[in-house]
XYZ file of C-alpha atoms in Angstrom:
185
model
C 10.762 3.260 -7.822
C 8.053 5.920 -7.491
C 10.425 8.711 -8.433
C 11.193 6.972 -11.744
C 7.536 6.829 -12.792
C 5.675 9.649 -11.096
C 6.467 13.376 -11.388
C 7.006 13.843 -7.653
C 7.038 17.642 -7.962
C 3.382 17.418 -9.075
C 2.288 15.538 -5.933
C 1.078 18.031 -3.333
C -1.262 15.735 -1.408
C -1.215 12.005 -0.727
C -3.354 9.622 1.312
C -2.143 6.421 2.965
C -5.153 4.085 3.136
C -4.784 1.482 5.862
C -1.958 3.427 7.478
C -1.936 1.210 10.561
C 0.962 1.971 12.892
C 2.326 4.487 10.409
C 5.313 2.798 8.806
C 4.317 3.704 5.258
C 2.966 7.155 6.164
C 6.085 8.125 8.090
C 8.371 7.095 5.226
C 6.221 8.480 2.398
C 8.176 10.879 0.152
C 5.365 13.430 -0.112
C 5.026 16.925 1.362
C 1.460 16.625 2.645
C 0.413 13.104 3.526
C -2.694 11.980 5.398
C -3.193 8.550 6.901
C -6.286 6.589 7.781
C -7.117 3.207 9.266
C -10.138 1.534 10.860
C -8.105 0.307 13.845
C -7.913 2.902 16.582
C -5.350 0.708 18.339
C -3.048 0.728 15.287
C -3.515 4.477 14.876
C -2.494 4.949 18.522
C 0.918 3.500 17.537
C 1.249 5.938 14.593
C 3.999 8.599 14.784
C 1.553 11.240 13.458
C -0.768 12.691 16.062
C -2.460 15.488 14.174
C -5.501 16.234 12.044
C -3.953 14.360 9.102
C -4.630 11.029 10.794
C -8.168 9.639 10.761
C -10.069 6.571 11.938
C -12.156 5.578 8.914
C -13.650 2.861 6.753
C -11.880 2.406 3.403
C -15.217 1.477 1.814
C -16.648 4.927 2.610
C -13.832 7.468 2.730
C -14.839 10.895 4.095
C -13.224 12.797 1.233
C -14.594 14.324 -1.975
C -13.804 12.860 -5.381
C -10.213 13.581 -6.428
C -9.212 14.879 -2.978
C -5.589 13.654 -3.242
C -3.025 13.750 -6.024
C -1.938 10.249 -5.085
C -3.487 7.498 -2.974
C -1.439 4.566 -1.754
C -2.083 1.419 0.237
C 0.724 -0.760 1.500
C -0.542 -4.216 2.387
C -4.150 -3.206 3.027
C -6.155 -5.174 0.468
C -5.384 -8.650 1.806
C -7.231 -7.650 4.988
C -10.401 -6.779 3.039
C -13.226 -9.133 2.087
C -14.030 -7.117 -1.050
C -10.780 -5.677 -2.469
C -12.519 -4.653 -5.696
C -14.780 -2.247 -3.791
C -11.797 -0.906 -1.857
C -9.838 -0.205 -5.065
C -12.906 1.549 -6.509
C -13.145 3.786 -3.422
C -9.401 4.541 -3.395
C -9.640 5.436 -7.090
C -12.549 7.773 -6.365
C -10.550 9.920 -3.923
C -7.427 9.958 -6.105
C -7.070 12.812 -8.549
C -4.360 11.091 -10.579
C -2.323 8.170 -9.151
C -3.016 4.973 -7.216
C -0.156 2.891 -5.809
C -0.792 -0.533 -4.297
C 1.581 -2.922 -2.542
C 0.467 -6.363 -1.417
C 2.403 -9.316 0.002
C 3.816 -11.492 -2.761
C 2.470 -15.007 -2.349
C 5.473 -16.299 -4.342
C 7.864 -15.059 -1.663
C 8.527 -18.028 0.626
C 8.474 -15.963 3.836
C 5.164 -14.314 2.883
C 3.585 -17.668 1.938
C 4.655 -19.312 5.201
C 3.380 -16.349 7.223
C 0.037 -16.465 5.362
C -0.348 -20.147 6.167
C 0.652 -19.626 9.802
C -1.404 -16.504 10.590
C -5.138 -16.872 9.885
C -5.570 -13.081 9.550
C -3.218 -13.130 6.561
C -4.668 -16.094 4.624
C -5.939 -13.825 1.848
C -2.301 -13.122 0.970
C -2.407 -16.410 -0.927
C -4.662 -14.925 -3.619
C -2.396 -11.916 -4.269
C -0.573 -12.864 -7.405
C 0.506 -10.017 -9.632
C -2.174 -11.121 -12.110
C -4.875 -10.805 -9.433
C -3.741 -7.235 -8.688
C -3.676 -6.328 -12.392
C -7.274 -7.556 -12.749
C -8.354 -5.495 -9.709
C -7.046 -2.217 -11.103
C -8.243 -3.000 -14.624
C -11.809 -3.343 -13.267
C -11.404 0.113 -11.726
C -10.496 1.529 -15.152
C -6.942 2.510 -14.246
C -3.948 2.667 -16.582
C -1.026 0.627 -15.299
C 2.309 2.455 -15.381
C 4.231 -0.512 -13.978
C 3.704 -3.692 -12.023
C 6.183 -6.109 -10.511
C 7.597 -7.511 -7.315
C 10.347 -6.273 -5.088
C 11.384 -4.990 -1.731
C 13.017 -6.294 1.394
C 11.041 -4.499 4.115
C 8.214 -6.121 6.080
C 6.008 -3.214 7.246
C 5.769 -2.924 11.032
C 8.109 -5.925 11.417
C 11.506 -4.806 10.073
C 13.688 -3.331 12.846
C 14.436 0.364 12.325
C 18.191 -0.158 12.610
C 18.062 -2.496 9.596
C 16.250 -0.071 7.245
C 19.386 1.810 6.171
C 21.119 -1.391 5.109
C 18.082 -2.744 3.260
C 17.726 0.507 1.307
C 21.142 -0.198 -0.246
C 19.891 -3.401 -1.863
C 18.202 -3.351 -5.290
C 14.469 -2.826 -4.919
C 13.188 -4.937 -7.789
C 13.358 -8.690 -7.337
C 11.482 -10.236 -10.255
C 9.002 -12.806 -8.991
C 10.253 -13.187 -5.433
C 10.262 -9.758 -3.777
C 8.401 -9.379 -0.499
C 5.683 -7.306 -2.151
C 3.876 -7.143 -5.450
C 3.366 -3.554 -6.523
C 1.245 -1.816 -9.089
C 1.476 1.869 -9.945
C -1.520 3.253 -11.816
C -2.809 6.482 -13.265
C -6.360 7.564 -13.872
C -7.125 7.998 -17.581
């Protein structure tokens, strides 16, 4: 999906905000990718163990403006009390692109999990429209937005990834995640 919309050869640096245990960082298709998360425990599970992995607060990132060609966050915002401030900070450190994935509340498995697990209750507000409004407030241009995917981060067994990659990514309305790919004007 990213390769269809973003000139990948122009992405030298990327930052995975809310990298957690490293699923999205480890599978990111970028040459130089950094990851950061506030949870030291989650970072201890991360496959990276170098200077490109930082414990940090996504509301006050320790990077200059435009530090990365692309910033991405896979299922971070629904853990944050003020997602608008987080998107503003992620936009600040992005030179050009911002990519966000959030659980799709219209996906039955995601909705049930959000109701079951108190930590994930905010998933229920993440309609595609809610995400569009978040990035619009940050002044970003939307390249595409939709729902898709089959992979639950940190929950899908590794042996199953190869099979799931063969399935079509986009699942209008009912994919596991809502996604929005944006560019700074």
